[in-house]
Short mmCIF file of C-alpha atoms in Angstrom, two decimals:
data_model
loop_
_atom_site.label_atom_id
_atom_site.label_comp_id
_atom_site.label_asym_id
_atom_site.label_seq_id
_atom_site.Cartn_x
_atom_site.Cartn_y
_atom_site.Cartn_z
CA MET A 141 18.02 17.44 -30.10
CA TRP A 142 20.40 20.24 -29.05
CA LYS A 143 22.92 19.89 -31.90
CA GLY A 144 22.25 23.60 -33.18
CA ARG A 145 23.94 24.78 -29.86
CA PHE A 146 26.84 22.45 -29.34
CA SER A 147 29.93 21.81 -31.61
CA GLN A 148 30.67 18.46 -30.26
CA ASP A 149 28.69 15.23 -30.06
CA THR A 150 27.87 13.88 -26.72
CA ASN A 151 30.54 11.74 -25.14
CA GLU A 152 29.49 8.01 -25.25
CA ALA A 153 30.15 7.59 -21.53
CA VAL A 154 28.13 10.61 -20.71
CA LEU A 155 25.31 9.13 -23.04
CA ASN A 156 25.26 5.89 -21.19
CA PHE A 157 25.37 7.71 -17.95
CA THR A 158 22.53 10.05 -18.72
CA GLN A 159 20.19 7.74 -20.84
CA SER A 160 16.81 6.74 -18.89
CA LEU A 161 15.69 4.28 -21.76
CA ASP A 162 16.15 1.33 -19.36
CA LEU A 163 13.70 3.11 -16.85
CA ASP A 164 11.18 4.91 -19.04
CA TRP A 165 10.43 2.47 -21.99
CA ARG A 166 7.70 1.01 -19.92
CA MET A 167 5.84 4.32 -20.32
CA ALA A 168 5.99 4.38 -24.12
CA LEU A 169 2.17 3.95 -24.58
CA ALA A 170 1.50 6.57 -22.08
CA ASP A 171 3.78 8.84 -23.71
CA ILE A 172 2.04 8.31 -27.00
CA ARG A 173 -1.33 9.06 -25.58
CA GLY A 174 -0.14 12.15 -23.93
CA SER A 175 1.14 13.26 -27.45
CA ILE A 176 -1.91 12.57 -29.17
CA ALA A 177 -3.70 14.88 -26.71
CA HIS A 178 -1.27 17.43 -27.35
CA VAL A 179 -1.53 17.29 -31.27
CA ARG A 180 -5.29 17.17 -30.94
CA MET A 181 -5.08 20.47 -28.95
CA LEU A 182 -2.65 22.01 -31.54
CA GLY A 183 -5.40 21.08 -34.31
CA HIS A 184 -8.05 22.56 -31.96
CA THR A 185 -6.36 25.77 -31.48
CA GLY A 186 -5.32 26.09 -35.22
CA LEU A 187 -1.48 25.82 -34.46
CA LEU A 188 -1.61 22.82 -36.68
CA SER A 189 -3.87 22.17 -39.71
CA ALA A 190 -6.37 19.66 -39.40
CA GLU A 191 -4.64 17.27 -41.92
CA ASP A 192 -1.38 17.69 -40.14
CA ALA A 193 -2.89 16.91 -36.82
CA GLU A 194 -4.75 13.83 -38.32
CA THR A 195 -1.45 12.65 -39.98
CA ILE A 196 0.50 12.99 -36.76
CA GLU A 197 -2.17 11.10 -34.62
CA LYS A 198 -2.49 8.32 -37.23
CA ASN A 199 1.24 7.74 -37.16
CA LEU A 200 1.45 7.91 -33.30
CA CYS A 201 -1.17 5.12 -33.25
CA ASP A 202 0.74 3.19 -35.74
CA ILE A 203 3.94 3.48 -33.56
CA ALA A 204 1.78 2.40 -30.52
CA ASP A 205 1.11 -0.79 -32.58
CA GLU A 206 4.77 -1.36 -33.41
CA ILE A 207 5.37 -1.15 -29.75
CA ARG A 208 2.77 -3.51 -28.68
CA ASN A 209 4.02 -6.02 -31.38
CA GLY A 210 7.67 -5.76 -30.16
CA GLU A 211 8.60 -4.31 -33.72
CA PHE A 212 9.95 -1.11 -32.42
CA VAL A 213 13.36 -1.51 -30.84
CA PRO A 214 14.44 1.87 -29.07
CA LYS A 215 17.84 3.35 -29.35
CA VAL A 216 20.08 4.26 -26.41
CA SER A 217 21.50 7.05 -28.54
CA LEU A 218 18.29 8.70 -28.44
CA GLU A 219 18.52 8.84 -24.55
CA ASP A 220 14.80 8.18 -23.50
CA VAL A 221 11.36 7.06 -24.52
CA HIS A 222 10.18 10.34 -25.52
CA MET A 223 12.81 11.05 -28.17
CA ASN A 224 12.75 7.52 -29.43
CA ILE A 225 9.03 8.08 -30.16
CA GLU A 226 9.46 11.54 -31.73
CA SER A 227 12.27 10.36 -33.88
CA ARG A 228 10.43 7.44 -35.12
CA LEU A 229 7.49 9.83 -35.91
CA ILE A 230 9.58 12.04 -38.02
CA GLU A 231 11.03 8.89 -39.89
CA LYS A 232 7.45 8.06 -40.66
CA CYS A 233 5.91 11.46 -41.69
CA GLY A 234 8.91 13.84 -42.24
CA ALA A 235 8.52 17.42 -41.47
CA VAL A 236 4.98 17.22 -40.27
CA GLY A 237 6.17 14.85 -37.46
CA ALA A 238 8.69 17.57 -36.41
CA ARG A 239 5.74 19.86 -35.68
CA LEU A 240 4.55 17.71 -32.78
CA HIS A 241 6.69 19.35 -30.18
CA MET A 242 5.71 22.82 -30.68
CA GLY A 243 4.34 24.40 -27.36
CA ARG A 244 5.67 21.56 -25.38
CA SER A 245 8.95 20.83 -23.31
CA ARG A 246 10.22 17.49 -22.12
CA ASN A 247 9.55 18.87 -18.73
CA ASP A 248 5.66 18.94 -19.16
CA GLN A 249 5.84 15.97 -21.47
CA VAL A 250 7.63 13.59 -19.12
CA ASN A 251 5.35 14.99 -16.11
CA THR A 252 2.18 14.15 -18.34
CA THR A 253 3.35 10.67 -19.24
CA VAL A 254 4.47 9.73 -15.78
CA ARG A 255 1.09 10.69 -14.35
CA LEU A 256 -0.83 8.86 -17.15
CA TYR A 257 1.33 5.69 -16.55
CA LEU A 258 0.75 5.99 -12.79
CA ARG A 259 -2.92 6.26 -12.78
CA LYS A 260 -3.34 2.92 -14.62
CA GLU A 261 -0.74 1.35 -12.30
CA LEU A 262 -2.37 2.81 -9.10
CA LEU A 263 -5.64 1.29 -10.08
CA GLU A 264 -3.97 -2.16 -10.38
CA ILE A 265 -2.52 -1.67 -6.94
CA TRP A 266 -6.02 -0.77 -5.75
CA SER A 267 -7.13 -4.28 -6.95
CA GLY A 268 -4.44 -5.85 -4.91
CA LEU A 269 -5.39 -3.86 -1.74
CA ASP A 270 -8.97 -4.48 -2.10
CA ALA A 271 -8.30 -8.24 -2.42
CA LEU A 272 -6.26 -8.07 0.69
CA ILE A 273 -8.85 -6.37 2.73
CA LEU A 274 -11.50 -8.87 1.40
CA VAL A 275 -9.69 -11.85 2.40
CA LEU A 276 -8.98 -10.43 5.89
CA LEU A 277 -12.83 -9.73 6.35
CA LYS A 278 -13.31 -13.27 5.21
CA LYS A 279 -11.03 -14.73 7.87
CA ALA A 280 -12.52 -12.47 10.59
CA GLU A 281 -16.00 -13.86 9.93
CA GLU A 282 -14.55 -17.50 9.90
CA HIS A 283 -12.75 -16.96 13.31
CA ILE A 284 -15.08 -14.63 14.94
CA ASN A 285 -15.75 -17.32 17.73
CA ILE A 286 -12.23 -18.59 18.11
CA VAL A 287 -10.52 -17.52 21.40
CA VAL A 288 -6.87 -16.61 21.40
CA PRO A 289 -4.42 -14.62 23.43
CA GLY A 290 -3.97 -11.05 22.95
CA TYR A 291 -0.68 -9.65 23.78
CA THR A 292 1.14 -6.51 24.91
CA HIS A 293 4.80 -6.60 25.07
CA LEU A 294 4.53 -9.86 23.49
CA GLN A 295 3.15 -11.28 26.90
CA GLN A 296 -0.21 -12.62 27.29
CA ALA A 297 -2.72 -9.87 28.18
CA GLN A 298 -6.17 -10.55 27.56
CA PRO A 299 -8.37 -13.22 25.73
CA ILE A 300 -9.59 -12.00 22.36
CA SER A 301 -11.63 -13.07 19.33
CA MET A 302 -9.48 -14.10 16.39
CA GLY A 303 -11.76 -12.30 14.55
CA GLN A 304 -10.75 -9.11 16.48
CA PHE A 305 -7.08 -9.93 15.43
CA TRP A 306 -7.94 -9.96 11.79
CA MET A 307 -9.97 -6.77 12.03
CA ALA A 308 -7.12 -4.96 13.73
CA HIS A 309 -5.01 -5.45 10.68
CA THR A 310 -8.05 -4.73 8.43
CA GLN A 311 -8.49 -1.28 10.11
CA ALA A 312 -4.57 -0.52 9.31
CA PHE A 313 -5.20 -1.53 5.68
CA LEU A 314 -8.40 0.56 5.43
CA ARG A 315 -6.29 3.56 6.58
CA ASP A 316 -3.91 2.73 3.84
CA ALA A 317 -6.87 2.77 1.28
CA LYS A 318 -7.56 6.44 2.46
CA ARG A 319 -4.02 7.37 1.96
CA PHE A 320 -4.00 5.51 -1.49
CA PHE A 321 -6.80 7.55 -2.92
CA ASP A 322 -5.42 10.74 -1.47
CA ALA A 323 -2.27 9.92 -3.49
CA TYR A 324 -4.17 9.15 -6.42
CA GLU A 325 -5.80 12.47 -6.36
CA ALA A 326 -2.41 14.20 -6.11
CA VAL A 327 -1.37 12.27 -9.33
CA ASP A 328 -4.54 13.13 -11.19
CA GLU A 329 -3.53 16.56 -12.34
CA SER A 330 -2.88 17.68 -15.93
CA PRO A 331 0.57 19.38 -16.37
CA LEU A 332 0.50 19.60 -20.02
CA GLY A 333 0.97 23.01 -21.16
CA CYS A 334 3.34 24.25 -18.44
CA GLY A 335 6.27 24.08 -21.03
CA ALA A 336 9.74 24.27 -19.68
CA LEU A 337 8.72 26.31 -16.53
CA ALA A 338 6.89 29.43 -17.59
CA GLY A 339 3.95 28.40 -19.83
CA SER A 340 4.04 29.37 -23.58
CA THR A 341 3.61 32.42 -25.86
CA LEU A 342 1.51 30.11 -28.09
CA PRO A 343 -2.20 29.97 -27.50
CA LEU A 344 -2.26 26.48 -25.96
CA ASP A 345 -5.50 25.20 -24.55
CA ARG A 346 -4.73 23.42 -21.12
CA GLU A 347 -8.24 22.61 -20.44
CA PHE A 348 -8.72 20.88 -23.69
CA THR A 349 -5.91 18.48 -23.04
CA CYS A 350 -6.98 17.90 -19.46
CA ARG A 351 -10.28 16.88 -20.73
CA ASP A 352 -8.85 14.79 -23.41
CA LEU A 353 -6.83 12.74 -21.10
CA GLY A 354 -9.25 12.48 -18.32
CA PHE A 355 -7.59 14.35 -15.65
CA SER A 356 -9.71 15.72 -12.79
CA LYS A 357 -8.11 19.28 -12.96
CA ILE A 358 -5.00 21.34 -14.30
CA THR A 359 -1.99 22.15 -12.13
CA ALA A 360 -2.02 25.77 -10.82
CA ASN A 361 1.48 27.09 -11.41
CA SER A 362 3.79 26.08 -14.18
CA MET A 363 6.96 26.71 -12.35
CA ASP A 364 5.73 24.50 -9.24
CA THR A 365 4.42 21.96 -11.68
CA VAL A 366 7.86 21.36 -13.33
CA ALA A 367 9.75 21.45 -9.86
CA HIS A 368 7.81 19.38 -7.48
CA ARG A 369 7.57 15.64 -6.99
CA ASP A 370 5.01 15.58 -4.12
CA HIS A 371 2.63 13.42 -5.88
CA PHE A 372 5.37 10.78 -6.23
CA MET A 373 6.14 11.22 -2.41
CA ASP A 374 2.41 10.86 -1.67
CA VAL A 375 2.55 7.32 -3.57
CA LEU A 376 5.68 6.40 -1.79
CA TYR A 377 4.41 7.49 1.63
CA PHE A 378 1.30 5.29 1.23
CA ALA A 379 3.60 2.44 0.08
CA ALA A 380 5.91 2.88 3.04
CA VAL A 381 3.11 2.86 5.74
CA PHE A 382 1.42 0.08 3.95
CA GLY A 383 4.68 -1.91 4.02
CA GLY A 384 4.93 -1.51 7.68
CA HIS A 385 1.53 -2.81 8.04
CA VAL A 386 2.44 -5.84 5.93
CA SER A 387 5.38 -6.36 7.99
CA ARG A 388 3.48 -6.26 11.34
CA LEU A 389 1.10 -8.71 10.10
CA SER A 390 3.83 -11.01 8.82
CA GLU A 391 5.63 -10.76 12.06
CA ASP A 392 2.59 -11.76 13.96
CA LEU A 393 1.96 -14.80 11.90
CA ILE A 394 5.62 -15.89 11.97
CA ILE A 395 5.60 -15.61 15.81
CA TYR A 396 2.43 -17.45 16.27
CA PHE A 397 3.47 -20.06 13.89
CA SER A 398 6.52 -20.90 15.65
CA THR A 399 6.84 -23.99 17.87
CA GLU A 400 6.89 -22.19 20.97
CA PHE A 401 3.48 -20.59 20.24
CA GLY A 402 2.15 -22.92 17.73
CA TRP A 403 -1.57 -22.07 17.31
CA ILE A 404 -1.22 -20.68 13.66
CA LYS A 405 -0.97 -23.07 10.84
CA LEU A 406 0.47 -21.75 7.53
CA PRO A 407 -0.14 -23.46 4.26
CA ASP A 408 2.67 -25.66 2.82
CA ALA A 409 2.36 -24.08 -0.61
CA PHE A 410 3.72 -20.76 1.14
CA CYS A 411 6.45 -22.23 3.09
CA THR A 412 9.80 -23.77 2.35
CA GLY A 413 11.97 -26.50 3.94
CA SER A 414 15.64 -26.62 4.89
CA SER A 415 18.63 -27.82 2.86
CA ILE A 416 19.79 -29.87 5.92
CA MET A 417 17.11 -30.28 8.48
CA PRO A 418 14.19 -32.46 7.22
CA GLN A 419 11.89 -31.39 9.83
CA LYS A 420 11.84 -27.78 9.04
CA LYS A 421 8.95 -25.89 7.78
CA ASN A 422 10.05 -22.26 7.35
CA PRO A 423 7.75 -19.14 6.90
CA ASP A 424 9.95 -17.82 4.07
CA VAL A 425 7.10 -15.92 2.19
CA LEU A 426 6.04 -14.06 5.33
CA GLU A 427 9.82 -13.29 5.96
CA LEU A 428 10.16 -11.80 2.63
CA LEU A 429 7.13 -9.79 2.94
CA ARG A 430 8.48 -8.49 6.33
CA GLY A 431 11.76 -7.72 4.52
CA LYS A 432 9.96 -5.61 1.78
CA THR A 433 9.44 -2.88 4.23
CA GLY A 434 13.12 -1.75 3.70
CA GLN A 435 12.61 -1.29 0.02
CA LEU A 436 9.34 0.72 0.49
CA SER A 437 10.66 2.91 3.26
CA GLY A 438 13.96 3.30 1.34
CA ALA A 439 12.16 4.45 -1.69
CA LEU A 440 10.46 7.45 0.28
CA VAL A 441 13.71 8.54 1.67
CA ASP A 442 15.60 8.20 -1.61
CA LEU A 443 13.06 10.80 -3.23
CA ILE A 444 12.79 13.10 -0.12
CA THR A 445 16.77 13.35 -0.08
CA MET A 446 17.01 13.78 -3.93
CA THR A 447 14.52 16.66 -4.05
CA LYS A 448 15.92 18.48 -0.94
CA GLY A 449 17.48 21.82 -1.80
CA ILE A 450 17.14 21.49 -5.53
CA PRO A 451 16.24 25.13 -6.72
CA LEU A 452 13.22 25.89 -8.86
CA THR A 453 12.59 24.53 -11.45
CA TYR A 454 13.64 21.43 -13.26
CA ASN A 455 17.04 20.15 -12.54
CA ARG A 456 18.54 16.66 -14.07
CA ASP A 457 18.52 15.17 -10.56
CA LEU A 458 14.89 14.48 -11.19
CA GLN A 459 15.59 12.09 -14.02
CA ASP A 460 16.10 9.42 -11.38
CA ASP A 461 12.84 10.34 -9.49
CA LYS A 462 11.03 7.39 -11.25
CA ARG A 463 13.62 4.66 -10.23
CA SER A 464 12.28 4.17 -6.67
CA LEU A 465 8.84 4.95 -7.71
CA PHE A 466 8.73 2.14 -10.35
CA ARG A 467 10.59 -0.14 -7.97
CA THR A 468 7.91 0.49 -5.57
CA ILE A 469 5.15 -0.26 -7.81
CA ASP A 470 6.81 -3.60 -8.74
CA CYS A 471 7.30 -4.45 -5.16
CA LEU A 472 3.59 -3.77 -4.29
CA LYS A 473 2.51 -6.07 -7.23
CA GLY A 474 4.77 -8.64 -5.79
CA ILE A 475 3.22 -8.46 -2.32
CA PHE A 476 -0.26 -8.50 -3.62
CA SER A 477 0.49 -11.61 -5.83
CA VAL A 478 1.09 -13.71 -2.56
CA LEU A 479 -0.27 -12.06 0.39
CA PRO A 480 -4.09 -12.46 -0.01
CA ALA A 481 -3.56 -15.83 -1.32
CA LEU A 482 -1.45 -16.84 1.91
CA ILE A 483 -3.97 -15.17 4.44
CA ASN A 484 -6.79 -17.15 2.77
CA GLU A 485 -5.22 -20.44 3.69
CA VAL A 486 -4.32 -19.54 7.37
CA GLU A 487 -5.93 -21.70 9.97
CA VAL A 488 -6.14 -21.66 13.69
CA ASP A 489 -5.48 -24.31 16.30
CA GLU A 490 -7.70 -23.05 19.15
CA ASP A 491 -6.78 -26.05 21.38
CA ALA A 492 -3.07 -25.02 21.09
CA ALA A 493 -4.14 -21.30 21.66
CA ASN A 494 -6.13 -22.17 24.76
CA ARG A 495 -3.11 -24.31 26.26
CA GLY A 496 -1.58 -20.99 26.78
CA PHE A 497 -4.45 -20.05 29.11
CA SER A 498 -3.80 -22.79 31.51
CA ASP A 499 -2.52 -20.88 34.33
CA GLY A 500 -5.65 -18.57 34.14
CA LEU A 501 -3.45 -15.50 34.84
CA ILE A 502 -4.87 -13.84 31.61
CA LEU A 503 -8.19 -13.30 33.42
CA ALA A 504 -6.61 -11.15 36.22
CA THR A 505 -8.15 -7.90 34.55
CA ASP A 506 -11.53 -9.46 34.61
CA VAL A 507 -11.43 -9.92 38.39
CA ALA A 508 -10.26 -6.45 38.90
CA GLU A 509 -13.24 -5.11 36.81
CA TYR A 510 -15.40 -7.47 38.82
CA LEU A 511 -14.30 -5.68 41.86
CA VAL A 512 -14.77 -2.30 40.50
CA LEU A 513 -18.50 -3.01 39.84
CA ARG A 514 -18.70 -4.21 43.46
CA GLY A 515 -17.47 -0.79 44.62
CA VAL A 516 -13.76 -1.29 45.13
CA PRO A 517 -11.65 1.60 43.78
CA PHE A 518 -9.68 0.31 40.79
CA ARG A 519 -6.15 0.98 42.21
CA SER A 520 -7.26 -1.18 45.40
CA ALA A 521 -8.70 -3.90 43.03
CA HIS A 522 -5.46 -3.99 40.91
CA GLU A 523 -3.37 -4.48 44.14
CA LYS A 524 -5.77 -7.15 45.57
CA VAL A 525 -5.78 -9.14 42.47
CA GLY A 526 -1.95 -8.73 42.28
CA HIS A 527 -1.65 -10.42 45.56
CA VAL A 528 -3.72 -13.40 44.38
CA VAL A 529 -1.68 -13.71 41.19
CA ARG A 530 1.45 -13.87 43.28
CA TYR A 531 -0.01 -16.52 45.40
CA CYS A 532 -0.94 -18.52 42.19
CA VAL A 533 2.55 -18.11 40.73
CA GLU A 534 4.41 -19.05 44.17
CA ASN A 535 1.93 -22.19 44.49
CA ASN A 536 2.03 -23.16 40.95
CA LYS A 537 -1.76 -22.93 41.02
CA PRO A 538 -4.10 -21.75 38.21
CA LEU A 539 -6.05 -18.63 38.86
CA THR A 540 -9.18 -20.55 37.69
CA ALA A 541 -8.64 -23.34 40.21
CA LEU A 542 -8.84 -21.35 43.27
CA THR A 543 -11.83 -22.14 45.66
CA ILE A 544 -14.17 -19.40 46.71
CA GLU A 545 -12.53 -19.64 50.08
CA GLU A 546 -8.99 -19.05 48.66
CA TRP A 547 -10.57 -15.90 46.80
CA GLN A 548 -12.17 -14.55 49.86
CA LYS A 549 -8.95 -15.08 51.98
CA TYR A 550 -7.27 -12.30 49.74
CA ILE A 551 -10.34 -10.39 48.53
CA PRO A 552 -13.33 -10.48 50.89
CA GLU A 553 -15.33 -8.66 48.44
CA VAL A 554 -15.41 -11.77 46.02
CA ALA A 555 -18.67 -13.59 45.88
CA PRO A 556 -19.58 -16.96 44.28
CA ASP A 557 -20.87 -15.16 41.28
CA LEU A 558 -17.21 -14.52 40.26
CA LEU A 559 -16.32 -18.12 39.43
CA PRO A 560 -18.55 -18.62 36.34
CA LEU A 561 -16.90 -15.45 34.79
CA LEU A 562 -13.42 -16.99 34.92
CA SER A 563 -13.06 -18.56 31.40
CA PRO A 564 -11.27 -17.11 28.45
CA ARG A 565 -14.37 -17.45 26.21
CA LYS A 566 -16.70 -15.65 28.83
CA SER A 567 -13.96 -12.91 29.09
CA MET A 568 -13.95 -12.50 25.28
CA GLU A 569 -17.74 -12.46 24.95
CA ARG A 570 -18.17 -9.88 27.86
CA ARG A 571 -15.76 -7.27 26.28
CA SER A 572 -18.59 -5.62 24.20
CA THR A 573 -17.73 -2.01 24.42
CA LEU A 574 -17.64 -0.32 21.00
CA GLY A 575 -14.59 -1.71 18.84
CA GLY A 576 -14.14 -4.46 21.59
CA THR A 577 -13.45 -8.00 21.01
CA ALA A 578 -16.88 -9.59 21.77
CA PRO A 579 -18.31 -11.35 18.60
CA SER A 580 -21.32 -8.76 18.45
CA GLN A 581 -18.72 -5.95 18.12
CA VAL A 582 -16.27 -7.78 15.61
CA ARG A 583 -19.36 -8.38 13.31
CA ARG A 584 -20.23 -4.68 13.61
CA GLN A 585 -16.56 -3.76 12.61
CA ILE A 586 -16.86 -6.33 9.72
CA GLU A 587 -20.12 -4.53 8.44
CA ASP A 588 -18.54 -1.11 8.81
CA ALA A 589 -15.60 -2.21 6.81
CA ARG A 590 -17.56 -3.69 4.04
CA VAL A 591 -19.37 -0.50 3.68
CA LYS A 592 -16.18 1.53 3.69
CA LEU A 593 -14.95 -0.96 0.96
CA ILE A 594 -17.97 -0.70 -1.19
CA LEU A 595 -17.37 3.20 -1.19
CA PHE A 596 -13.73 3.01 -1.92
CA ASN A 597 -14.46 0.40 -4.89
CA GLY A 598 -17.17 2.95 -6.12
CA GLU A 599 -14.57 5.70 -6.13
CA ALA A 600 -12.03 3.40 -8.03
CA GLU A 601 -14.74 2.44 -10.64
CA GLY A 602 -15.31 6.31 -11.29
CA LEU A 603 -11.59 6.66 -11.70
CA LYS A 604 -11.33 3.80 -14.19
CA GLU A 605 -14.09 5.44 -16.29
CA SER A 606 -12.31 8.66 -16.54
CA ILE A 607 -9.12 7.25 -17.92
CA PRO A 608 -9.20 7.33 -21.76
CA GLY A 609 -8.27 4.20 -23.84
CA GLY A 610 -5.60 3.77 -26.26
CA TYR A 611 -2.68 2.93 -23.96
#
């Protein structure tokens, strides 16, 4: 490619060190589609004759078939996917094929190829995220009337609907969905025509290639286009935050599945045993999901570090920008291959969950709020109920077993109407503030989430329709 300038062949060790074929061959069809748009534009502007443009496009389509059929074996000596395809094109149609690269640099070519590839991959990722949110909504509906402990500091705090638990995680993934589409928007820009860094003296038509490739807009500055990888970072940021949410969900289920908690039941098909202990049922899939967070967060840090301090515009450091990106795409696909199916089979043992309520102390806040409604200042109510809690602990007596006389000994403001309120289910049902855990509020959350999901899916369908065929 640069033999005119150099007097020596590239050292074999350097060739092996600098090649990216192991990384970028997966983008071969996307690269061909970008080249087809470029050659169509060259024909449209008169830079290529209609006959030459047609010949190049036909041979590019033939090469795409060779790739799909496994007939095209790329050569490491040609360094990357782009040069392998161009070399094969020249083999097939001679000097005409050598005209393909006019008005184009590998800098804008690679940038275009990756964006084309990413758009399709991201829409597959959306299908996985959509499936995950749907199954969480399904579980929220199934478990809306099941009462379980809610925790702060991993200590019992207040009774909640299990539907509220699932919706809490759903809200996090809905925020991820917003981040996802923001990242897609950053990817969905056409860089073709920026050249090496400064555009071209040839009369290229960037709007033509933008339309042909279905991009929503054209990048604004040729130097910035070649230099930045912000759109990669947006994808990796979405993935890193999503990974944190997957980890938190996995951790919750791992804890509640443990013998000491014991109120979550996991499907056998998503657990493993022990090589030595016959009784074991280990939540290995959830543990692996929890562990993926490191890969996803690490990929973002990798790219941020790589791009820090690189001067304008292109530098070879950026060849490795896709390694973490593609690992992230593969990691996300792996997560979606198991997590929705696992969640779908999770069951709740409500009796086991309610055994944790046996001391009744989880209802202490309900008593304090009862007193507030009777005119007691909250801080005074908090202190009064605290004395009762201490009495129950010291005497090993459940809060719910206290007589009205015992209540009034410590809190004269208590009346007999308190006692019917002191059950975990009643506590859950009465927490009906917006976004609260009462079933009526959880149903409202589910309905709102379904509307959001419909809108997101409508956006995704529109994006799918804008992507051209052929790769």
